[in-house]
PDB file of C-alpha atoms in Angstrom:
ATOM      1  CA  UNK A   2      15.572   7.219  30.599  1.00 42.00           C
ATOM      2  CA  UNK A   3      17.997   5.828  27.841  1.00 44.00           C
ATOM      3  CA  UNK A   4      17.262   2.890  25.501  1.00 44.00           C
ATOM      4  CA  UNK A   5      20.107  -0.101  25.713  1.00 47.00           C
ATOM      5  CA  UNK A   6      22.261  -0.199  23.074  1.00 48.00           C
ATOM      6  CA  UNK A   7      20.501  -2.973  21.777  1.00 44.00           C
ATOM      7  CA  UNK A   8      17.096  -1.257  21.204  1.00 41.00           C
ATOM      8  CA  UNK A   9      18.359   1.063  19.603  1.00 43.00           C
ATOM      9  CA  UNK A  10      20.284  -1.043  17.076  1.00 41.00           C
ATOM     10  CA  UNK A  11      16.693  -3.161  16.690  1.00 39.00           C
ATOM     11  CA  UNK A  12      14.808  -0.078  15.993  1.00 40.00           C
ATOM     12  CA  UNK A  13      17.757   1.132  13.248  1.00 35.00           C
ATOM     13  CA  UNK A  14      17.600  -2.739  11.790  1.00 36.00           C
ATOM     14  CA  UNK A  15      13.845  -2.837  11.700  1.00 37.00           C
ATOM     15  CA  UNK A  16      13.708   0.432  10.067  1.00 37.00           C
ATOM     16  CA  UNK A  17      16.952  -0.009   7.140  1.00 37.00           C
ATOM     17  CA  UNK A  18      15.639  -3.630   6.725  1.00 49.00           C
ATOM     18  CA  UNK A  19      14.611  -4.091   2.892  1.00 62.00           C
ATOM     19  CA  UNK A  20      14.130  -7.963   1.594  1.00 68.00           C
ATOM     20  CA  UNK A  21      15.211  -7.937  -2.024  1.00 76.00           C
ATOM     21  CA  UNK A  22      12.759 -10.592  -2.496  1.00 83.00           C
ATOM     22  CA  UNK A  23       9.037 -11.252  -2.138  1.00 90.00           C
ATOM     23  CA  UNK A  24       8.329 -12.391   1.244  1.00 91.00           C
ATOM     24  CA  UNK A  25       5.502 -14.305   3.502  1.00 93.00           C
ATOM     25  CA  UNK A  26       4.729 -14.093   6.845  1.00 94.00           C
ATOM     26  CA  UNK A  27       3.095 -17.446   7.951  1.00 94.00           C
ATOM     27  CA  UNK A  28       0.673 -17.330  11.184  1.00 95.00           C
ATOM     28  CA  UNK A  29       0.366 -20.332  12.855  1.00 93.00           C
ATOM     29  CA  UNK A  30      -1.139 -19.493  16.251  1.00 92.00           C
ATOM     30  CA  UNK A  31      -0.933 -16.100  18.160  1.00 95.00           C
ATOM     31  CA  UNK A  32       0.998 -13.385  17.010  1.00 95.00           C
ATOM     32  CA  UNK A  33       1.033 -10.787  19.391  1.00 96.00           C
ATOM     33  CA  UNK A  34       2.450  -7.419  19.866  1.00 95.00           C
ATOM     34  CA  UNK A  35       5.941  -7.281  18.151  1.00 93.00           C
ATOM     35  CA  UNK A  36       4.837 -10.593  16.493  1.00 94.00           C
ATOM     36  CA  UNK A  37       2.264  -8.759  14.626  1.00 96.00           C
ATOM     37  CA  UNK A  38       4.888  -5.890  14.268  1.00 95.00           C
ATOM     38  CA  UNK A  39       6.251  -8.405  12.476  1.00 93.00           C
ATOM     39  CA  UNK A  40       3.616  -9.560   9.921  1.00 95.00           C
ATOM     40  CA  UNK A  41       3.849  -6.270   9.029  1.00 95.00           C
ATOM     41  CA  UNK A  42       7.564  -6.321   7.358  1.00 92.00           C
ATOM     42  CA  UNK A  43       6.328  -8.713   4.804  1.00 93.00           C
ATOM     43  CA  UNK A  44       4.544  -8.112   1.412  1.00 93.00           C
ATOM     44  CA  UNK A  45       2.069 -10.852   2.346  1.00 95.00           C
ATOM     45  CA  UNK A  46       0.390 -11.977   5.319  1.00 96.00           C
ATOM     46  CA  UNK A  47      -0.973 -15.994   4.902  1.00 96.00           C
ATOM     47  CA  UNK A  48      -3.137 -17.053   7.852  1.00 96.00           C
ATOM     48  CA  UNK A  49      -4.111 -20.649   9.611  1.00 95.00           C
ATOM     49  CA  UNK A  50      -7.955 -21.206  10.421  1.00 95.00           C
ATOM     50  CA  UNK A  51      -6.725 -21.330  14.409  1.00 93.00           C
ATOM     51  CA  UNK A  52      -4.701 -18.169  14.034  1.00 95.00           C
ATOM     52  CA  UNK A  53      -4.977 -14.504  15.407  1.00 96.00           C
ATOM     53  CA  UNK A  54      -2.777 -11.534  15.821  1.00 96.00           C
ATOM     54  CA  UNK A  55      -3.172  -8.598  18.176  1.00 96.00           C
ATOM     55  CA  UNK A  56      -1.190  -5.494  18.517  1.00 97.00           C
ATOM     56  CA  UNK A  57      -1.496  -5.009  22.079  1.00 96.00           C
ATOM     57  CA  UNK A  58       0.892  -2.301  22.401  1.00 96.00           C
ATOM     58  CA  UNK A  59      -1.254   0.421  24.347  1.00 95.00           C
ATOM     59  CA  UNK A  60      -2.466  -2.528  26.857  1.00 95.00           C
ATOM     60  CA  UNK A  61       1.380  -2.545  27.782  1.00 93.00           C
ATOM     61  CA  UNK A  62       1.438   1.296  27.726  1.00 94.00           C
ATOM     62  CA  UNK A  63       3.488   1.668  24.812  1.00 94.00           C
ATOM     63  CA  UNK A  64       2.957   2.024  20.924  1.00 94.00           C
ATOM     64  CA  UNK A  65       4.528  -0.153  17.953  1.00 94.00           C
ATOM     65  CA  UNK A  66       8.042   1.004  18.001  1.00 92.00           C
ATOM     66  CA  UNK A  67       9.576  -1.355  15.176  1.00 90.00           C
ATOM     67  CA  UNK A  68       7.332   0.403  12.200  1.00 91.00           C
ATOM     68  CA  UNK A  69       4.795  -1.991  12.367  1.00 93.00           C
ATOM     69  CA  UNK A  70       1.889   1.260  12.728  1.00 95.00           C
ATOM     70  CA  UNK A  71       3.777   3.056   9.837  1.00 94.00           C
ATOM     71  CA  UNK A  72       3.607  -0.465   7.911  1.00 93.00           C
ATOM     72  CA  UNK A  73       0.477  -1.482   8.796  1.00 95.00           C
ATOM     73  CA  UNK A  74      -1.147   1.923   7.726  1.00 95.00           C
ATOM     74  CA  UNK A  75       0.542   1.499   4.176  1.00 92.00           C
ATOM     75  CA  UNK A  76      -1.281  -2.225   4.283  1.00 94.00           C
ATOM     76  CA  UNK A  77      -4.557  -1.170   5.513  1.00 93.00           C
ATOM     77  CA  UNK A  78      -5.239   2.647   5.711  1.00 93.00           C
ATOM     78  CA  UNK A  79      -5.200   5.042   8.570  1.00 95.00           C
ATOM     79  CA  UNK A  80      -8.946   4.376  10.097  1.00 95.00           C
ATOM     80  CA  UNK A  81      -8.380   0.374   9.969  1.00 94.00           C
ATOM     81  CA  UNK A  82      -5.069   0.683  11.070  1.00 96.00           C
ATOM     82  CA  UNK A  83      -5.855   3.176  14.464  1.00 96.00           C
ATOM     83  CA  UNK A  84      -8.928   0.883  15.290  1.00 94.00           C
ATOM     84  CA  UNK A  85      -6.511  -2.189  15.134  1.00 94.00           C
ATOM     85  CA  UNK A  86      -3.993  -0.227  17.603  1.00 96.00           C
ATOM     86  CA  UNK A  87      -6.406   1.829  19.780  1.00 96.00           C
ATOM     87  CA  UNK A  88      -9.133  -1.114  20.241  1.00 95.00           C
ATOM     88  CA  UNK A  89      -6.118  -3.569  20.567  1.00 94.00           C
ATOM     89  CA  UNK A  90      -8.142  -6.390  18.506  1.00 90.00           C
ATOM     90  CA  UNK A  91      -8.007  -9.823  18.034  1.00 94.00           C
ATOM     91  CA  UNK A  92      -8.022 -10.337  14.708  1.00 96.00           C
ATOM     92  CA  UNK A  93      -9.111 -13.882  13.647  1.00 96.00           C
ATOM     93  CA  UNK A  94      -7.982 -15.571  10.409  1.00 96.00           C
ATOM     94  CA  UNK A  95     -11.491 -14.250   9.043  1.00 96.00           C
ATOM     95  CA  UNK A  96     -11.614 -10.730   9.610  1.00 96.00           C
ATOM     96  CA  UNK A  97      -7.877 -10.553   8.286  1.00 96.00           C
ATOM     97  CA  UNK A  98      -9.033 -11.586   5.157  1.00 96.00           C
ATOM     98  CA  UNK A  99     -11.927  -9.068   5.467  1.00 94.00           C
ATOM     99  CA  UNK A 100      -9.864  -5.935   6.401  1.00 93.00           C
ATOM    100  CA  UNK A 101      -7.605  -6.711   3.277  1.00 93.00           C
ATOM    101  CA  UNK A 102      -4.061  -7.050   6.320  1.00 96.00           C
ATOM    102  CA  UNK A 103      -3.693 -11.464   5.186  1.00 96.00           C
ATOM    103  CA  UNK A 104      -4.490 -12.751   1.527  1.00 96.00           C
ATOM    104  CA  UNK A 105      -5.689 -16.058   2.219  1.00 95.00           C
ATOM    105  CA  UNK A 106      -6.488 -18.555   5.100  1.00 96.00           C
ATOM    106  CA  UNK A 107      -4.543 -22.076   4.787  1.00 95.00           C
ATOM    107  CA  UNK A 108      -6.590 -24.854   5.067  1.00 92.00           C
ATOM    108  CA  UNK A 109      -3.772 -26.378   7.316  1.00 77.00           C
ATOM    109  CA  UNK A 110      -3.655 -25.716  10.670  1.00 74.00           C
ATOM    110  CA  UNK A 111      -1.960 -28.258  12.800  1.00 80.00           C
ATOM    111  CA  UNK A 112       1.132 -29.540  11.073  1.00 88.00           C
ATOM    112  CA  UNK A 113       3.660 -27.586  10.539  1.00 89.00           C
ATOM    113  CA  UNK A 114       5.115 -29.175   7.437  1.00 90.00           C
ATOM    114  CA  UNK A 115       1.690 -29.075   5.865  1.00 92.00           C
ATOM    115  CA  UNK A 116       1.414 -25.523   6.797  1.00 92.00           C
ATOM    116  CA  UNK A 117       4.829 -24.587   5.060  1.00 91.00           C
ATOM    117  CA  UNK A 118       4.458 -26.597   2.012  1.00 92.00           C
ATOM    118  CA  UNK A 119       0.841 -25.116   1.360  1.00 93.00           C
ATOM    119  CA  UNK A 120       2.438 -21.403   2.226  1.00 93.00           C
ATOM    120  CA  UNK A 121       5.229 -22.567  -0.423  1.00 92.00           C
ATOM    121  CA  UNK A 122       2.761 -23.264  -2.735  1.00 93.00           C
ATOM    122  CA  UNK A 123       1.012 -20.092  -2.592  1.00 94.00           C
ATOM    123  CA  UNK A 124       3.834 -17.990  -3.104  1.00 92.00           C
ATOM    124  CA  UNK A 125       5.224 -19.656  -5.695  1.00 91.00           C
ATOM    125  CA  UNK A 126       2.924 -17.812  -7.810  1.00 91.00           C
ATOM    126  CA  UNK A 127       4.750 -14.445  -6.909  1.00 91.00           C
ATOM    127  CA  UNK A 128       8.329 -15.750  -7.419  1.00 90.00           C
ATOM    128  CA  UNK A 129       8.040 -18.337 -10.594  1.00 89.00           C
ATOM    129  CA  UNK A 130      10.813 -16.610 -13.119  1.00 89.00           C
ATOM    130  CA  UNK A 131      14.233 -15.251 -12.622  1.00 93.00           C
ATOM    131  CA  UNK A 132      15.356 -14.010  -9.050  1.00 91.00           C
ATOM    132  CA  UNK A 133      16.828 -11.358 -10.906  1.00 92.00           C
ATOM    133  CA  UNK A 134      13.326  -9.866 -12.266  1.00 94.00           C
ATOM    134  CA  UNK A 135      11.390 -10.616  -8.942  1.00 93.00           C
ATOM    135  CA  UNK A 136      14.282  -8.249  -7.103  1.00 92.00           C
ATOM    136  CA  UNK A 137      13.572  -5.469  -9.928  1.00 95.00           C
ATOM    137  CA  UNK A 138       9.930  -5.578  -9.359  1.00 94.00           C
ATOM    138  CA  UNK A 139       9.996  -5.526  -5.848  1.00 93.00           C
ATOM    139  CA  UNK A 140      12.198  -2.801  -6.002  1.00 94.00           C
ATOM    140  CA  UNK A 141      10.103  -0.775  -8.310  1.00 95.00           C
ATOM    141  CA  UNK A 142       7.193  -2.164  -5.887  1.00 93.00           C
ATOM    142  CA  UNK A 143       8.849  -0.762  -3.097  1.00 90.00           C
ATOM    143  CA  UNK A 144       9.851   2.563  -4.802  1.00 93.00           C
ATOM    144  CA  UNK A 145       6.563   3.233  -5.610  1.00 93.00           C
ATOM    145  CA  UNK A 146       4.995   2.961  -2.177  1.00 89.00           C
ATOM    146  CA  UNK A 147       7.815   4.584  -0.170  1.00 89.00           C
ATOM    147  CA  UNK A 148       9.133   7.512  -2.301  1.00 93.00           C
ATOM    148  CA  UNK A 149       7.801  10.672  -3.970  1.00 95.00           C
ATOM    149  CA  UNK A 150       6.075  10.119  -7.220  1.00 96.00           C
ATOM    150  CA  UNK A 151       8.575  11.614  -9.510  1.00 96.00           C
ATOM    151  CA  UNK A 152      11.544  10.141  -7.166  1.00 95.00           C
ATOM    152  CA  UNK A 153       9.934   6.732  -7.801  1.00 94.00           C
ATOM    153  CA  UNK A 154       9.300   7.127 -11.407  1.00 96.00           C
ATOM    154  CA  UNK A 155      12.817   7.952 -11.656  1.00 97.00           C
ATOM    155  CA  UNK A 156      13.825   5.044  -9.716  1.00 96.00           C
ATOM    156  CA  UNK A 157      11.349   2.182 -11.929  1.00 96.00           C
ATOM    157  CA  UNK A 158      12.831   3.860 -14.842  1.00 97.00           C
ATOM    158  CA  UNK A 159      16.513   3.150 -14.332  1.00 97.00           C
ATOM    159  CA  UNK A 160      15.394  -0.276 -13.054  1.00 96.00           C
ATOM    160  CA  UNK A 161      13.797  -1.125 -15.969  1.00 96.00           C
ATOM    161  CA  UNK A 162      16.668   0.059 -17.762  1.00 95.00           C
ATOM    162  CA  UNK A 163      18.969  -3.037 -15.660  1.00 95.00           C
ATOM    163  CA  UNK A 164      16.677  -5.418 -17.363  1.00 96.00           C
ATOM    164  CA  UNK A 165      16.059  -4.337 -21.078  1.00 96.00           C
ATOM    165  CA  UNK A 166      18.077  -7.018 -22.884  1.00 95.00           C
ATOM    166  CA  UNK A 167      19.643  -8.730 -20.130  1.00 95.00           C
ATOM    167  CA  UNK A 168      19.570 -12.321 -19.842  1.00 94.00           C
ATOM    168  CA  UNK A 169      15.666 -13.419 -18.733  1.00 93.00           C
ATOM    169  CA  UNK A 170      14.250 -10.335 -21.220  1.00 94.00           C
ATOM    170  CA  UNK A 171      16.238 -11.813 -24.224  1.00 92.00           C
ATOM    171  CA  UNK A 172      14.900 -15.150 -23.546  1.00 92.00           C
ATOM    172  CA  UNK A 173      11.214 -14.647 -23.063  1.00 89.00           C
ATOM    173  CA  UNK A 174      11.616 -12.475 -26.240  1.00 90.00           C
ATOM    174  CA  UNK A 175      13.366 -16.012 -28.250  1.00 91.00           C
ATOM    175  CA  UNK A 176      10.819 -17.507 -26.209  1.00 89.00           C
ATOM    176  CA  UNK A 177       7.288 -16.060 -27.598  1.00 78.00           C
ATOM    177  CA  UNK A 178       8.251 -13.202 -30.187  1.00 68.00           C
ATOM    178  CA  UNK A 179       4.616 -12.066 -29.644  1.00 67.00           C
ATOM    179  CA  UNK A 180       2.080 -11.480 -26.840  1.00 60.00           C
ATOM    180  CA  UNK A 181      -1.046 -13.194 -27.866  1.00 56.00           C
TER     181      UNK A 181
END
């Protein structure tokens, strides 16, 4: 049997897909099968109280086919990661703090804006500064984690390299000439 066109143009966007930036997934309810996939494509994982996410691929006969078992092994380690897929678990708000796959529970739950602003709020820790040193870290982030060693060292060295005296390094350096 062939895959439609369009699957397999979602599996070749889901796999080429890399967000410059840092990114947040935000669950507010259920997020099951490819909704956890999902979760997955994001550097962080922020949680409600009321939430839960499931990968209930093998209860539909199938496995995670847009990376979310590749990603969620990175996130979590092979053992955690098969248990989460073979046992098809619900995974509460709690024990996704606990197994290290969401960094914090929101104490909204119910209203949407309240939800986003608080999520907001939370990431802005990762992203105060200029856009164009967030996208160099999370590329050397990113190199680090998905290439060989010596490919990635390679790679955070000529990155660095884009941002030795440009714009944001010479002003933090007229800014405080030295750490304290």
């Amino acid at each position: 049997m062939r895959q439609s066109k369009e699957a397999e143009d979602m599996g070749r966007l889901t796999l080429h897909i890399r967000l410059p930036l840092i990114s947040v997934a935000v669950v507010q309810g259920k997020a099951f099968g490819g909704g956890a996939e999902l979760t997955t494509a994001c550097d962080f994982r922020l949680m409600t109280p009321e939430s839960e996410i499931r990968f209930v691929h093998k209860h539909m006969g199938l496995v995670p086919g847009w990376g979310g078992a590749a990603r969620l092994v990175r996130i979590m380690g092979s053992g955690a990661a098969l248990q989460l897929l073979s046992r098809a678990a619900r995974v509460d708000a709690e024990k996704a703090l606990h197994l290290g796959f969401s960094e914090q529970t929101l104490s909204s739950s119910d209203d949407i804006s309240r939800v986003l602003e608080e999520a907001r709020a939370w990431l802005n820790q990762y992203t105060e500064g200029p856009a164009s040193v967030i996208r160099a870290m999370k590329k050397v982030v990113t190199a680090g984690r998905e290439l060989p060693l010596e490919a990635a060292l390679r790679t955070e060295k000529d990155i660095f390299g884009t941002v030795w005296g440009g714009p944001a390094n010479l002003q933090a350096l007229a800014r405080r000439p030295k750490h304290k």
